[in-house]
Amino acid sequence: MERTMEEVCEDTCTGSELAADDWNGTRIDEQTAIDLAELFKALGDPTRMKLIYALLDRELCVHDLCVILNMTQSAVSHQLRYLRNVRIVKRRKTGKTVYYSLDDTHVKEIVLLTIQHLAHG
Amino acid sequence: MERTMEEVCEDTCTGSELAADDWNGTRIDEQTAIDLAELFKALGDPTRMKLIYALLDRELCVHDLCVILNMTQSAVSHQLRYLRNVRIVKRRKTGKTVYYSLDDTHVKEIVLLTIQHLAHG
DNA sequence: ATTAAATATGAATACTTGTTCATATAATAT
DNA sequence: ATATTATATGAACAAGTATTCATATTTAAT
């Protein structure tokens, strides 16, 4: 991308109390922004949110998740793959059935914190 | 939606250690799932993530945000409207310029917590 | 070997979304 | 009044996404 605002703006804009070169700390690293967004995007769908919520405290097999969400096995399986790709969820196989659980406690903390915030909305 | 798994499955599936009617607490309220997802979706885009990060500690006018993100005023303005619609961000107008800031501290906590988690990846 | 059960996956489709372009609004200055 | 600055917005388009459908894979049972 290139400069998008007119040059003159930089001289006339009195909007910020900061000097133009004193924006360190306000600019996030590009890759960090992408990584953060990727994680949040994974949480940003009702179906995946329900899956994650169901897995907050226990592992569950695909079938049980289908019943809980009342959705087709295919749709659930596709979303589980999505969540697995971004390391939110992990698999454990026993015979024919595959158990899913949260990959670590990070996401649980984030979700619980956010639920609190919604409650005090 | 309707039942999606075969009935027989409920009898034969030995996946869960829970009885079929003991899933209270694993099923999240539909509206809560939607609300959570809506919030996370708003955080789930690199551009919006950069905007929010820039606003973590200070309010900034639209022009400054354009410079910081190096994006067109239109694109920034559209995303700011998005963030305002979901109450993540609020406006303050002074003359011609409009200052944006986080609507409350909730989102800041969530973002900082998530940044920590990414760091301890 | 067949059959059935549990899960995975590729293709297709309908829907959503982020940016651009052009233009509109609002405030200030001359 | 006119021009300029700062921001907002509608339409359009490209790119992305969630679900469905059909089918594949894996494991166990008979």
XYZ file of C-alpha atoms (C1' of nucleotides) in Angstrom:
302
model
C 0.000 0.000 0.000
C 1.046 3.603 -0.410
C 0.486 6.891 1.356
C -3.172 7.603 1.219
C -3.706 11.005 2.837
C -2.623 14.224 1.240
C 0.749 15.487 2.394
C -0.687 18.798 3.403
C -2.756 16.994 5.975
C 0.271 16.089 7.972
C 1.068 19.740 8.476
C -2.418 20.981 9.148
C -3.970 18.169 11.084
C -4.065 19.183 14.710
C -5.963 16.090 15.701
C -3.282 14.333 17.662
C -1.356 15.583 20.632
C 1.416 13.274 19.509
C 4.194 14.246 17.138
C 4.008 12.397 13.843
C 7.068 10.331 14.684
C 5.987 9.485 18.227
C 3.601 6.703 17.361
C 5.730 3.869 18.637
C 3.564 1.520 20.609
C 0.389 2.493 18.825
C 1.402 0.579 15.741
C 1.114 -3.160 16.239
C 3.436 -5.531 14.431
C 1.809 -6.672 11.192
C 2.242 -10.382 11.907
C 0.943 -10.001 15.439
C -2.152 -8.288 14.107
C -2.666 -11.136 11.676
C -2.148 -13.785 14.357
C -4.490 -12.090 16.805
C -7.123 -11.651 14.117
C -6.789 -15.284 13.090
C -7.435 -16.477 16.612
C -10.377 -14.148 17.130
C -11.830 -15.034 13.760
C -11.830 -18.670 14.815
C -13.945 -17.657 17.809
C -16.099 -15.401 15.677
C -18.707 -17.857 14.501
C -21.690 -19.147 16.514
C -21.144 -22.774 15.536
C -17.481 -22.754 16.530
C -18.370 -20.841 19.682
C -20.819 -23.578 20.669
C -18.220 -26.251 19.974
C -15.638 -24.491 22.099
C -18.113 -23.902 24.889
C -19.102 -27.561 24.916
C -15.429 -28.470 25.204
C -14.591 -26.000 27.966
C -14.608 -28.603 30.723
C -14.559 -32.011 29.009
C -13.566 -33.821 25.887
C -16.343 -35.013 23.624
C -16.588 -37.219 20.560
C -17.839 -35.908 17.244
C -21.174 -37.620 17.580
C -21.923 -36.055 20.927
C -20.991 -32.662 19.552
C -23.422 -33.221 16.682
C -26.224 -33.977 19.127
C -25.356 -31.036 21.371
C -25.240 -28.575 18.482
C -28.035 -30.320 16.585
C -26.057 -30.109 13.370
C -24.987 -32.522 10.661
C -21.872 -34.567 11.219
C -20.310 -33.045 8.138
C -20.763 -29.459 9.262
C -19.425 -30.243 12.716
C -16.481 -32.130 11.326
C -15.568 -29.275 8.999
C -15.612 -26.780 11.854
C -13.596 -29.085 14.070
C -10.940 -29.256 11.397
C -10.934 -25.469 11.256
C -10.448 -25.255 15.015
C -7.745 -27.875 14.868
C -5.863 -26.018 12.150
C -5.556 -22.971 14.389
C -4.533 -25.101 17.361
C -7.599 -24.324 19.443
C -8.632 -27.950 19.616
C -6.866 -31.310 19.545
C -7.844 -34.924 18.752
C -7.586 -38.195 20.566
C -8.583 -41.362 18.777
C -9.908 -44.491 20.472
C -11.174 -47.170 18.178
C -13.715 -45.716 15.810
C -14.422 -42.611 17.796
C -12.425 -39.411 17.929
C -12.462 -37.229 21.013
C -11.925 -33.504 20.770
C -10.769 -31.200 23.549
C -9.284 -27.743 23.921
C -5.609 -27.709 23.009
C -4.695 -25.581 26.035
C -6.323 -23.388 28.669
C -5.702 -20.105 26.842
C -8.913 -20.075 24.884
C -10.954 -21.066 27.914
C -9.676 -18.038 29.817
C -10.405 -15.738 26.910
C -13.917 -17.062 26.437
C -14.764 -16.935 30.134
C -13.413 -13.398 30.414
C -15.524 -12.354 27.452
C -18.648 -13.997 28.835
C -18.167 -11.987 32.015
C -17.881 -8.822 29.989
C -21.057 -9.570 28.068
C -22.833 -10.143 31.355
C -21.765 -6.737 32.678
C -22.668 -5.261 29.290
C -32.879 -27.549 12.040
C -33.805 -31.121 12.760
C -32.217 -34.220 14.203
C -29.260 -35.071 12.104
C -27.811 -38.298 13.463
C -29.524 -41.617 13.165
C -31.570 -42.586 16.180
C -29.717 -45.828 16.522
C -26.606 -43.856 17.184
C -27.911 -42.642 20.493
C -28.159 -46.190 21.710
C -24.951 -47.524 20.355
C -22.619 -44.601 20.698
C -20.413 -45.198 23.678
C -18.423 -42.068 23.084
C -19.602 -40.002 25.994
C -19.444 -40.840 29.637
C -22.420 -38.540 30.057
C -26.019 -39.655 29.847
C -27.840 -38.193 26.857
C -29.904 -35.912 29.066
C -27.025 -34.756 31.243
C -25.609 -32.158 28.906
C -26.707 -29.144 30.849
C -23.880 -26.654 30.939
C -22.277 -27.979 27.783
C -24.923 -26.369 25.642
C -24.521 -22.631 25.484
C -27.534 -20.382 25.080
C -28.091 -19.659 21.398
C -28.158 -15.884 21.820
C -25.063 -15.927 24.000
C -23.227 -17.878 21.336
C -24.278 -15.315 18.752
C -23.267 -12.387 20.955
C -19.883 -13.894 21.777
C -19.244 -14.709 18.146
C -20.229 -11.197 17.108
C -17.720 -9.667 19.488
C -14.932 -12.024 18.476
C -15.712 -11.549 14.810
C -15.233 -7.830 15.259
C -11.756 -8.582 16.590
C -11.135 -11.114 13.849
C -9.742 -8.864 11.147
C -6.194 -7.484 10.955
C -7.343 -3.969 10.091
C -9.762 -3.765 12.993
C -7.149 -5.344 15.263
C -4.689 -2.590 14.356
C -7.309 0.070 14.990
C -8.136 -1.354 18.386
C -4.495 -1.713 19.300
C -3.799 1.894 18.356
C -6.677 2.942 20.588
C -5.695 0.820 23.582
C -4.188 3.717 25.529
C -5.341 6.901 23.805
C -8.027 8.384 21.652
C -7.083 9.240 18.082
C -8.750 11.079 15.219
C -9.574 9.355 11.961
C -6.723 11.000 10.117
C -4.124 9.799 12.600
C -5.535 6.293 12.370
C -5.221 6.475 8.588
C -1.550 7.405 8.901
C -0.850 4.761 11.515
C -2.500 2.000 9.494
C -1.393 3.426 6.153
C -4.835 2.927 4.722
C -7.372 5.036 2.869
C -9.681 7.229 4.885
C -12.670 5.411 3.455
C -11.513 1.965 4.484
C -10.646 3.182 7.971
C -13.926 4.983 8.339
C -15.904 1.926 7.304
C -14.118 -0.239 9.839
C -14.587 2.365 12.553
C -18.292 2.327 11.877
C -18.244 -1.440 12.188
C -16.471 -1.239 15.537
C -18.866 1.447 16.689
C -21.899 -0.644 15.748
C -20.763 -3.404 18.076
C -19.963 -0.927 20.847
C -16.245 -1.570 20.853
C -15.429 2.005 20.006
C -17.041 5.390 20.619
C -16.836 8.856 19.021
C -16.147 12.334 20.286
C -16.512 15.211 17.910
C -14.589 18.501 18.201
C -15.053 20.858 15.292
C -14.264 19.045 12.089
C -12.360 16.209 13.637
C -13.776 13.078 15.236
C -11.859 11.282 17.954
C -12.283 7.565 18.468
C -11.543 5.628 21.632
C -12.420 2.264 23.172
C -15.943 2.245 24.534
C -14.878 0.480 27.736
C -11.948 -1.458 29.177
C -13.377 -4.896 28.400
C -11.877 -5.227 24.963
C -8.507 -3.987 26.150
C -8.352 -6.755 28.749
C -9.366 -9.377 26.209
C -6.800 -8.215 23.664
C -3.973 -7.979 26.204
C -4.794 -11.420 27.582
C -4.742 -12.841 24.087
C -1.453 -11.169 23.231
C 0.052 -12.824 26.310
C -1.233 -16.181 25.155
C 0.232 -15.754 21.692
C 3.543 -14.876 23.283
C 3.564 -18.077 25.332
C 2.498 -19.945 22.194
C -15.166 -60.896 3.281
C -19.239 -58.041 4.312
C -21.521 -54.897 6.740
C -22.101 -51.195 9.708
C -20.522 -47.252 12.502
C -17.794 -43.038 13.237
C -15.450 -39.593 11.210
C -13.268 -36.990 7.317
C -13.177 -34.513 3.026
C -13.708 -32.497 -1.826
C -16.811 -29.936 -4.669
C -20.548 -26.811 -5.104
C -23.362 -23.141 -3.637
C -25.365 -19.351 -1.214
C -23.994 -15.919 1.690
C -20.932 -12.674 3.866
C -17.265 -9.314 4.007
C -13.271 -5.820 3.167
C -11.838 -2.502 0.092
C -12.321 0.904 -3.571
C -14.507 4.581 -5.992
C -17.300 8.314 -6.142
C -19.850 11.332 -3.649
C -22.123 13.338 0.453
C -22.168 15.787 4.845
C -20.403 18.887 8.301
C -17.470 22.435 10.042
C -14.284 26.166 9.339
C -12.026 29.855 7.041
C -11.687 33.474 3.530
C -21.243 32.488 -0.839
C -17.166 29.664 -1.861
C -13.509 26.812 -0.948
C -11.252 23.625 1.970
C -10.676 20.171 5.471
C -12.249 16.041 8.023
C -15.183 12.425 8.058
C -19.082 9.441 6.447
C -21.513 6.528 3.264
C -23.757 3.958 -0.740
C -22.824 0.935 -4.534
C -20.022 -2.484 -6.577
C -16.722 -5.996 -6.891
C -13.468 -9.522 -5.477
C -12.395 -12.633 -2.073
C -13.630 -15.489 1.666
C -16.755 -18.694 4.292
C -20.362 -22.003 6.313
C -23.185 -25.488 5.066
C -24.815 -29.312 2.192
C -24.285 -33.353 -0.603
C -21.990 -37.193 -1.953
C -18.368 -40.061 -1.059
C -14.086 -41.719 1.150
C -11.555 -43.641 5.082
C -10.988 -46.151 9.250
C -12.261 -49.363 12.723
C -14.942 -52.963 14.639
C -18.320 -56.657 14.451
C -20.499 -60.722 12.376
